[in-house]
Structures are given as structure tokens and as C-alpha cells.
Amino acid sequence: MTAGHSQQNAAVVLLFIHVCFSGGYQLTELQGLCHLCNGTVQNGTAVSQFCSASAGLIDGRCCLLRKENVRDADHVIGLDLSNCSLSRVEDLRDAFNATTIDLSLNPIVNLDDSLFEGFIQLANLILPANLVCPGGNASWDKVKVKGETHFCEGQKDICNQTDYLSLNCPENSLCVPYGPGFFQCSCVEDFRGYKCLREGEFPIIQVFGPLAGSTVLVSILLWVTQRRKAISV
Amino acid sequence: MSSPCCGFLAQYTHHHLVAFLLTFFSYVLLHASRKTFSNVKVSISAQWTPSVQNASSPAFSPGETWEEHNLFADSDGATLFLGVLDTIFLFSYAVGLYMSGVIGDRMNLRYVLCFGLCGSAIVEFVFGTLIEWLQFYNIYLYCGLWVLNGLLQSAVWPCVVAVMGNWFGKSGRGFVFGLWSACASVGNILGAFLASSVLKYGYEYAFLVTSVLQFAGGVVVFFGLLTSPKEVGLCLESETGLRPVERDADSHRPLMSDEEDEEGSEEVCDGGYYTTRQGDEELRETPKAIGFCQAFCLPGVLPYSLAYACLKLVNYSFFFWLPFYLSRNFGWKEAQADRLSVWYDVGGIIGGTVQGLISDFMGKRAPVLAVSLLLAMGALVGYSHSPPDQVVNAALLATTGFFIGGPSNMISSAISADLGRQEALRGSQEALATVTGIVDGTGSIGAAAGQYLVSLIESKLGWMCVFFFFIVMTGCSIVFILPLIVTEIRAMWRDRRARTHKL
């Protein structure tokens, strides 16, 4: 075995370890949310129905998008945390792409305002009866209370609402929905940068190419006609 | 017999033209980059502050686009800091002017000029473009860079005036310098157009373009500038050379002097316009550079410096704050306000040229200045009451620029050249750059103090009081040159009486 070959081996090993660790880190994050409490997705709940309908993979309390063997935080499409004896829900950001979330039958006192910020796909939210739908009733198509649970269904596009007249995005930006009761102002096409102030792409070559060329030409011309005959004074 | 016009031009060679153009454009580029800063004030202020919202509404999201930068909590703080930057720049420019004039008279003008142009270009690049690309906003860094910029830029003006003084003698100096001193205003116009056309890509590109242009200008100057006719073996035409209007007794008297008629300067060249003087060069001693205090004590330097301090205050306040005033007071967009502010400079160009020409014909400069400044006070009153109509505003701006910019250009160029080459020096001392440095340095101190006062008065009392302050300053500058006006008018009466006696 030559030295080069052993170097290659070392590189492969290092790469393998790196992939394992990074993959493992995501795995532990996911495990944190999906295994927040014991048990798995109950049969007959909204999440399980949704999961079987979309052919998802059940892992602990999460329903994951079946995408080969990659387990990614992006792919939590359903979350069932019902009956978990949770008194506080702090961070659900790993499930930001979820369509259905179930938090019912938990002794939660109140929800953080920004808990569901960024949850653009959320169409079905089940909460304990004492809690209000995030963004108010006006942010949802259908709100109903059934016994101990509160159902919030169908996120409304806040940007289309006529009663939210104060939603004026600054110049060069448009309103895009960003979760129930949330919106973002993202730059219009071709505008970019801080406060969407910058438009287009500066043509560096077209400006500085001719400039450099003409500088060289003029310098040569002037040196020939002026300074070549200069005597030092 | 050739007309006086052709005779006037015949004494100039292509070397004169190149010297004129190179010095003209190097100062144009310098002023263009200075103007860039004032034209992007609104954009820079937006870059430094978070988005403004009513107290009740939540902040915009995403934070990176709308809230992240808070070098200043709101635009008022940013405006105040921009005023501080202007003041810092002018103060260091003034200090640098006092030094650079002295340096320029002692060292090779070409090297100093090139160093100033290129160095300042690099600093401006770091200030406007690099900081933005690195997203590293820091108050102390901005201040330090702008101090350095002021010091480097101060090297340029005394050198260009000295080079022009070397190449262009007394005859027609008022007209040539009047035309040439349009360089500052042309630079403002160029800077305004460059900035407003590149602003949409981001203010950092405005700085990039003007600083690269300035650097290129420095390179061209290094390779092409001849600092004086002596470098190619020519000599400056004698003081008794052809002048556009012949007057018997006056033709031998220098344009600016309250001393007795001297025999004529002791230039080595005599008769004819150009003689190659290789042989006699060694016999003539190289002129010594004048000391700072001596230059300060030359007759006419002090009153003109003080008058220029008041005048430059008004001129630079318009220069630095006009786009800002237009967009805040009338609500016009920044690019529009930039284009409108060009009219002030147009008025200044025409004013400098026309008044220089008039003062050449009259043979006296101070009376022309006095009349123009009196009319300027009226123009300022008129402009302060301008209606929000863009055309009327532009016309009033041009008029104000004519009456203020004209004397300002004249004092900083033609009169400085007069002072630096006057009889008192007997041609044996190099004082041109030093005197120019003193006059412009004092002017810059006045302008620097004024910037702070302008932003203070505006925030406490409003724009009307700012204009009133300008009128007072214009009046003060007339007061300072009053002794000179009196002397020159008396001399004019004397001549007129002498001539009527002869007839």
C-alpha cells in the first residue's frame, strides 16, 4: 500500500464521520421534538389519518415525508403532541412545514404569540379548548369548538384580507403570508438588499473596462506629447 | 492686424491647453467624489437605520431586510452624524490646506497632486464601497476615514492653482481663471449626474465609480502634467504682454496692487513671449518658497481670507445640504433633487466666468465682488421664498448661484493667483500655492463651522432662519473686503480724473 492510498483512506473516513455526525445532529434534533413525550401517533387521530392519506412515515409523534432514507427536519408534515401533559410549548420550529399539528388534551395555559410564525403550510391546528386560534378567528377559514378541543382549519391569506388595511409594506416590497396572522414584506422582483433599496445588477465590466482602456490610452498620449521632453527644474 | 482676440489666444501653446485641461479635470473629479457623498445622504441614512413604523404596528419581517441595521435608532440621529462628518471633513481639509500650500511650493507639484488624487480615491473607496460590502458599520471608522480624506484632498487645490498660475500670467488671468474655476461647479454637476444614475444599484456603486474615476485621473496627471513652462524650456510671457483691452497707464500696472508702480517684475525673460533660456537658466537663482507667516502678512491676503470664510460657508452649505433640503422641504425624490441642485452650479460657472471677464476689463476685482454680493443677498431672500414649482426653483437657484458662486470662484482662483504673484514678492519667491492654501484654508474653516451651525439652526429654528443666517454671512464678507473696495474705487476715480485731464 502506498502513502497516497492511505491518505485517501483517511479522507474517506473523515468524510464518513462528518456525515454521520451532521446527520446524527439533525436526527437528535428531530428526536427531540418527535419524542418529546412517550408513545407514538395514536390511531384514529387527525394526524394519523392525514399521515396514512399522504403515505408518510411515522416516527414517534411525528409524521415524516417518505423521501428515501433521508430524515430531515424539513419533512415533518404532521405532529401529534396530544395528551402529553405539556404545560408549556416552547419551540416547534422544527415542524415549520407541518400541515397538521395536534396539541389537544394538554394543560397549556397560553401559547406564545410567535410560536407559529413561519408555519405557512399549516392547514389544521387542534388546540385545547381554553386556547385561542393563533392570529385570531379572522385568520382561519373555519373555527369550531368541540368539547375539550378547539379546531382551527384553513389558514387565510392575510395579504388578501381587506380588514387588515394597515398592512402596508414599504416601497419595493410585497406582502407574502408567513403563518397564521403573520406576514412578511419580501422584495419585489429585481429589487434586493437592505430595505429593498437596490435595483438590478451593476454592470462592472461594461463600466470599468472602457475606463481602464481609455486611461491607459490618454496617459500614453499625454506622456508622448508632454512629458517626454520635460527637463527637471 | 490680428484682432485682440486672436492675439490673446496666440500666446498659448498646446502645452497651455493640456495644463488647463488636466488641472481642470483633476479638480472636477475631486469635487465629483465630494458631491457623491452629499447626493447619497438619504440612501446612506436609510442604510444605517431600521425601518420606521408607528408605535402600535409590529416591526417588519424578515429582520435582515428591514430591521437589522441600527447604527442609528432613527433618521434624525443619522442626519446629525452626516452633519458631523461634513464638519470633520472641512476642518481637516482646512488644516491640510494650510500645510499643503506650503508643501506644494517646496516639492514637485506633480507628485503632490498625484498623491492627493490617488490617496483620496482609495480612502473614498474604503469609506463608501468597502464598508458596505463588508457590512461593517462603525462611527469611529467613518470619522477617521473622512479626516484622512480631508487631509489628502487638501493637497489638490493649491497645486492646481499654482500650476495654472505658472502657465497663465497676468493678462487675461481674470477670464482664464474665471473659466477655469468652473471646475468645482462642473465637478458638482458631474458628481450629481453620476450619483443619480448609479444610485439605483446601491449607494456603494456611486462611491465606487467616482473613486475609480478619480484614481484614473491621478494616473493621467502623473504621466501628462507639466507643472510650469520652465519644464519644457519655455518661459512665462512678460507682464507687459498683450492684453485684450489696452490702456496706456494701466498696462504696466499689476492687476492687484495698492503699492506704487514698480519698475516691472524681475522675471528673467524680457521682451517677446517665449524665449528658450537654457543658457541663462543657471545664472538665475531658483525662487525661494515663502514662509507661512510672511505669506499671511502679504497685503490683501487677510481680508480676502476672512471674506472667503463667510462666502465659502454659504457656498458649501448649498453644496452639502441642497439635495437634502429639496427632498425634505418639498418632498421631491432624492434623484430629482440631485438633478435640480445642478442649477446652482450652472449659475456659479456662468457667474465666475462673466465676473472674471468684467473684472479683467475694469482692471479691478473688489468692486465687481461687492456688487455681486449685494445682489446675492437679494437672491437669497428670493430663494428662501421659492414656491414648490420645480422650474421656478431651478431659475432662482441659478440666479443665486450666479451671484454667490461668482465671487466665490473668483476669490479662490483668480484673486489667489493675483495675491500669490503680486509685486510685493518681486517674483523672487514662490508664494502661489501657500497663499492659495491660506485663502482656501481659512475659507474651509468658515465652511466647517458653518456646517455644524446650519444643522443646529435647522433643527432648532427651521430652514427660514438658515437662509437668514446665509444673508448675514454674505453681508459679513462684504464688510471684510470693504477696505479693499474703497482703495480700488479711489484708484479708479484717480485714473478717470487723470485721463480726463489728459484729453
Coordinates of N, CA, C and O in Angstrom, one line a residue, chain A residues 117 166-173 178 183-187 191-204 207-208 211 214-216 218-220 222-233, chain B residues 14-15 18 22 43 45-51 60-69 110 132 198-205 208-209 212-213 216 219-220 222-227 230-233 333:
Chain A
E117 N -45.1 31.4 13.9 CA -44.5 32.2 12.9 C -43.7 31.4 11.9 O -42.8 30.7 12.3
S166 N -53.9 48.1 7.5 CA -52.7 48.8 7.9 C -51.5 48.0 7.4 O -50.3 48.3 7.7
L167 N -51.7 46.9 6.7 CA -50.6 46.1 6.2 C -49.9 46.7 5.0 O -49.9 46.1 3.9
N168 N -49.3 47.8 5.2 CA -48.6 48.4 4.0 C -47.2 48.1 4.1 O -46.4 48.5 5.0
C169 N -46.7 47.3 3.1 CA -45.3 47.0 3.1 C -44.6 48.2 2.5 O -45.2 48.9 1.6
P170 N -43.4 48.5 2.9 CA -42.7 49.6 2.4 C -42.5 49.5 0.9 O -42.8 48.5 0.3
E171 N -41.9 50.6 0.3 CA -41.7 50.6 -1.1 C -40.9 49.4 -1.6 O -40.0 48.9 -1.0
N172 N -41.2 49.0 -2.8 CA -40.5 47.9 -3.5 C -40.6 46.6 -2.8 O -39.8 45.7 -3.0
S173 N -41.6 46.4 -2.0 CA -41.8 45.1 -1.4 C -43.3 44.7 -1.4 O -44.1 45.5 -1.5
Y178 N -47.0 34.5 6.1 CA -45.9 33.9 6.8 C -46.5 33.2 8.1 O -45.8 33.2 9.1
F183 N -47.2 38.0 8.4 CA -46.8 38.3 7.0 C -45.4 38.8 6.9 O -44.8 39.2 7.9
Q184 N -44.8 38.7 5.8 CA -43.5 39.2 5.5 C -43.6 40.2 4.3 O -44.4 40.0 3.5
C185 N -42.7 41.1 4.4 CA -42.5 42.0 3.2 C -41.3 41.6 2.5 O -40.2 41.8 2.9
S186 N -41.5 40.9 1.4 CA -40.3 40.5 0.6 C -40.2 41.3 -0.6 O -41.1 41.8 -1.2
C187 N -38.9 41.5 -1.0 CA -38.6 42.5 -2.1 C -39.3 42.0 -3.4 O -39.3 40.9 -3.8
F191 N -35.5 43.8 -7.1 CA -35.0 44.6 -6.0 C -34.4 43.7 -5.0 O -34.9 42.6 -4.8
R192 N -33.4 44.2 -4.3 CA -32.7 43.3 -3.3 C -32.1 44.2 -2.3 O -32.1 45.4 -2.3
G193 N -31.5 43.5 -1.3 CA -30.7 44.2 -0.4 C -31.5 44.8 0.8 O -32.7 44.5 0.9
Y194 N -30.8 45.5 1.6 CA -31.4 46.1 2.8 C -32.5 47.0 2.5 O -32.3 47.9 1.7
K195 N -33.7 46.8 3.0 CA -34.9 47.7 2.7 C -35.2 47.7 1.2 O -35.9 48.6 0.8
C196 N -34.8 46.7 0.5 CA -35.1 46.6 -0.9 C -34.8 47.9 -1.7 O -35.5 48.3 -2.6
L197 N -33.7 48.5 -1.3 CA -33.3 49.7 -1.9 C -32.6 49.6 -3.3 O -32.5 50.5 -4.1
R198 N -32.0 48.4 -3.5 CA -31.1 48.2 -4.6 C -31.9 47.5 -5.8 O -32.5 46.5 -5.6
E199 N -31.7 48.1 -7.0 CA -32.4 47.5 -8.1 C -31.3 47.1 -9.2 O -30.5 47.8 -9.5
G200 N -31.5 45.9 -9.6 CA -30.7 45.5 -10.8 C -29.3 45.1 -10.3 O -28.9 45.2 -9.2
E201 N -28.5 44.8 -11.3 CA -27.1 44.3 -11.1 C -26.2 45.3 -11.8 O -26.3 45.6 -13.0
F202 N -25.2 45.8 -11.1 CA -24.3 46.9 -11.6 C -23.4 46.3 -12.7 O -22.7 45.3 -12.4
P203 N -23.3 46.9 -13.9 CA -22.5 46.3 -14.9 C -21.1 46.7 -14.8 O -20.6 47.6 -15.5
I204 N -20.3 45.9 -14.0 CA -19.0 46.3 -13.6 C -18.1 46.3 -14.9 O -17.3 47.3 -15.1
V207 N -18.6 49.1 -17.4 CA -18.2 50.4 -16.9 C -16.7 50.6 -16.8 O -16.0 51.5 -17.3
F208 N -16.1 49.6 -16.2 CA -14.6 49.8 -15.8 C -13.7 49.3 -16.9 O -12.5 49.7 -17.0
L211 N -13.1 52.3 -19.1 CA -12.5 53.3 -18.3 C -11.0 53.0 -18.2 O -10.1 53.8 -18.5
S214 N -9.3 53.6 -21.7 CA -9.1 55.0 -22.0 C -8.1 55.6 -21.1 O -7.3 56.5 -21.6
T215 N -8.0 55.2 -19.9 CA -6.9 55.8 -19.0 C -5.6 55.5 -19.6 O -4.7 56.4 -19.7
V216 N -5.4 54.2 -20.0 CA -4.0 53.9 -20.5 C -3.7 54.7 -21.8 O -2.6 55.2 -21.9
V218 N -5.0 57.6 -22.8 CA -4.7 59.0 -22.6 C -3.4 59.2 -21.9 O -2.7 60.2 -22.3
S219 N -3.0 58.3 -21.0 CA -1.7 58.5 -20.3 C -0.6 58.4 -21.3 O 0.3 59.3 -21.3
I220 N -0.7 57.4 -22.2 CA 0.4 57.3 -23.2 C 0.5 58.5 -24.1 O 1.5 59.0 -24.3
L222 N -0.5 61.5 -23.6 CA -0.1 62.7 -22.9 C 1.4 62.7 -22.6 O 2.2 63.6 -22.7
W223 N 1.9 61.5 -22.3 CA 3.3 61.3 -21.9 C 4.1 61.6 -23.2 O 5.1 62.3 -23.1
V224 N 3.6 61.1 -24.3 CA 4.4 61.3 -25.6 C 4.4 62.8 -26.0 O 5.4 63.3 -26.4
T225 N 3.3 63.4 -25.8 CA 3.2 64.8 -26.3 C 3.7 65.8 -25.3 O 4.2 66.9 -25.6
Q226 N 3.7 65.5 -24.0 CA 4.0 66.5 -23.0 C 5.3 66.2 -22.3 O 6.3 66.9 -22.4
R227 N 5.3 65.1 -21.5 CA 6.4 64.9 -20.6 C 7.7 64.4 -21.1 O 8.7 64.4 -20.5
R228 N 7.6 63.9 -22.4 CA 8.8 63.2 -22.9 C 9.9 64.2 -23.0 O 11.1 63.9 -22.9
K229 N 9.5 65.5 -23.3 CA 10.6 66.5 -23.5 C 10.9 67.3 -22.2 O 11.5 68.3 -22.2
A230 N 10.3 66.8 -21.1 CA 10.5 67.5 -19.9 C 11.9 67.5 -19.4 O 12.6 66.5 -19.4
I231 N 12.4 68.7 -18.9 CA 13.7 68.7 -18.2 C 13.4 69.0 -16.8 O 12.4 69.7 -16.4
S232 N 14.2 68.4 -15.9 CA 13.9 68.6 -14.5 C 14.4 70.0 -14.1 O 15.5 70.4 -14.4
V233 N 13.5 70.7 -13.4 CA 13.8 72.0 -13.0 C 14.4 72.1 -11.6 O 13.7 71.5 -10.7
Chain B
H14 N -0.1 74.4 -27.2 CA -0.9 73.2 -26.8 C -0.5 72.8 -25.4 O -1.3 72.1 -24.7
H15 N 0.7 73.1 -24.9 CA 1.1 72.8 -23.6 C 0.1 73.5 -22.6 O -0.3 73.0 -21.6
V18 N -3.2 71.7 -22.5 CA -3.2 70.4 -21.7 C -3.1 70.7 -20.2 O -3.8 70.1 -19.4
L22 N -5.9 69.4 -17.8 CA -5.5 68.4 -16.8 C -5.9 68.9 -15.4 O -6.5 68.2 -14.6
S43 N -29.9 57.9 1.0 CA -29.7 56.4 0.9 C -28.8 55.9 2.1 O -29.1 54.9 2.6
S45 N -28.5 57.3 4.9 CA -29.3 57.4 6.2 C -30.2 56.2 6.3 O -30.4 55.6 7.3
A46 N -30.8 55.8 5.1 CA -31.7 54.6 5.1 C -31.0 53.3 5.5 O -31.5 52.4 6.1
Q47 N -29.7 53.3 5.0 CA -28.9 52.1 5.3 C -28.6 51.9 6.7 O -28.4 50.8 7.2
W48 N -28.4 53.0 7.4 CA -27.9 52.9 8.8 C -29.0 52.7 9.8 O -28.7 52.5 11.0
T49 N -30.3 52.9 9.4 CA -31.4 52.9 10.4 C -32.3 51.8 10.1 O -32.5 51.3 9.0
P50 N -33.1 51.3 11.2 CA -34.1 50.3 10.9 C -35.3 51.0 10.3 O -35.4 52.2 10.3
S51 N -36.3 50.2 9.9 CA -37.5 50.7 9.2 C -38.3 51.5 10.2 O -38.4 51.1 11.4
F60 N -41.4 45.1 10.8 CA -41.5 44.3 9.6 C -40.6 43.1 9.7 O -39.6 43.1 10.3
S61 N -41.0 42.0 9.0 CA -40.2 40.8 8.9 C -39.9 40.5 7.5 O -40.7 40.9 6.7
P62 N -38.9 40.0 7.0 CA -37.8 39.4 7.8 C -36.8 40.5 8.4 O -36.6 41.5 7.7
G63 N -36.3 40.2 9.5 CA -35.5 41.3 10.2 C -34.3 41.6 9.4 O -33.8 42.8 9.4
E64 N -33.7 40.7 8.6 CA -32.5 41.0 7.9 C -32.7 42.1 6.9 O -31.8 42.9 6.5
T65 N -33.9 42.1 6.4 CA -34.2 43.1 5.3 C -34.7 44.5 5.9 O -34.5 45.5 5.2
W66 N -35.3 44.4 7.0 CA -35.9 45.7 7.5 C -35.4 46.3 8.8 O -35.5 47.4 9.0
E67 N -34.9 45.4 9.7 CA -34.6 46.0 11.0 C -33.2 45.8 11.4 O -32.8 46.3 12.5
E68 N -32.4 45.1 10.7 CA -31.1 44.6 11.2 C -30.1 45.7 11.5 O -29.5 45.7 12.6
H69 N -30.0 46.7 10.6 CA -29.0 47.7 10.8 C -29.5 48.8 11.8 O -30.5 49.5 11.5
R110 N 3.6 68.1 -9.2 CA 3.0 66.9 -9.9 C 2.9 65.8 -8.9 O 1.8 65.1 -8.9
E132 N -19.5 49.0 3.0 CA -20.8 48.4 2.6 C -20.7 47.0 2.2 O -21.5 46.2 2.6
V198 N -26.3 56.1 -10.9 CA -25.8 54.8 -10.4 C -26.5 54.5 -9.1 O -26.4 53.3 -8.6
L199 N -27.2 55.5 -8.5 CA -27.8 55.3 -7.2 C -28.7 54.1 -7.1 O -28.8 53.4 -6.0
K200 N -29.4 53.7 -8.2 CA -30.4 52.7 -8.0 C -29.7 51.3 -7.8 O -30.4 50.4 -7.3
Y201 N -28.4 51.2 -8.2 CA -27.8 49.9 -7.9 C -27.3 49.8 -6.4 O -26.9 48.7 -6.0
G202 N -27.4 50.9 -5.7 CA -26.8 50.9 -4.4 C -25.9 52.1 -4.3 O -25.1 52.3 -5.2
Y203 N -25.9 52.8 -3.1 CA -25.0 54.0 -3.0 C -23.6 53.6 -3.1 O -22.7 54.4 -3.4
E204 N -23.2 52.3 -2.7 CA -21.8 52.0 -2.7 C -21.2 52.0 -4.1 O -20.0 52.2 -4.3
Y205 N -22.1 51.8 -5.1 CA -21.6 51.8 -6.5 C -21.3 53.3 -6.9 O -20.5 53.5 -7.8
L208 N -18.0 53.8 -5.7 CA -17.0 53.0 -6.5 C -16.7 53.8 -7.8 O -15.5 53.9 -8.1
V209 N -17.7 54.2 -8.5 CA -17.5 54.8 -9.8 C -16.6 56.1 -9.6 O -15.6 56.3 -10.3
V212 N -12.9 55.4 -8.5 CA -12.1 54.8 -9.6 C -11.8 55.8 -10.6 O -10.6 55.9 -11.1
L213 N -12.8 56.7 -11.0 CA -12.5 57.8 -11.9 C -11.4 58.7 -11.4 O -10.5 59.1 -12.2
A216 N -8.1 57.1 -11.7 CA -7.6 57.2 -13.1 C -7.1 58.6 -13.4 O -6.1 58.7 -14.1
V219 N -3.6 59.0 -12.2 CA -2.6 58.4 -13.1 C -2.3 59.2 -14.3 O -1.2 59.4 -14.7
V220 N -3.4 59.7 -14.9 CA -3.2 60.5 -16.1 C -2.4 61.8 -15.8 O -1.5 62.2 -16.6
F222 N -0.2 62.1 -13.5 CA 1.2 61.8 -13.3 C 2.0 61.7 -14.6 O 3.1 62.1 -14.7
F223 N 1.3 61.1 -15.6 CA 2.0 60.9 -16.8 C 2.0 62.1 -17.8 O 2.8 62.2 -18.7
G224 N 1.1 63.0 -17.5 CA 0.9 64.1 -18.6 C 1.1 65.5 -18.2 O 1.1 66.4 -19.0
L225 N 1.3 65.8 -16.9 CA 1.3 67.2 -16.5 C 2.7 67.8 -16.5 O 3.6 67.2 -16.0
L226 N 2.7 69.0 -17.1 CA 3.9 69.8 -16.9 C 3.6 70.9 -16.0 O 2.7 71.7 -16.2
T227 N 4.3 71.0 -14.9 CA 3.9 71.9 -13.9 C 4.2 73.4 -14.2 O 3.5 74.3 -13.7
K230 N 8.7 76.2 -17.5 CA 10.2 76.0 -17.4 C 10.5 74.6 -17.7 O 11.7 74.3 -18.1
E231 N 9.6 73.7 -17.4 CA 9.9 72.3 -17.6 C 10.2 71.9 -19.1 O 10.8 70.9 -19.4
V232 N 9.6 72.7 -20.0 CA 9.9 72.4 -21.4 C 10.7 73.5 -22.0 O 10.8 73.7 -23.2
G233 N 11.3 74.3 -21.1 CA 12.2 75.4 -21.6 C 11.5 76.6 -22.1 O 12.2 77.5 -22.7
K333 N -38.1 63.4 -4.8 CA -37.3 62.3 -4.6 C -35.8 62.6 -4.7 O -35.5 63.6 -5.3

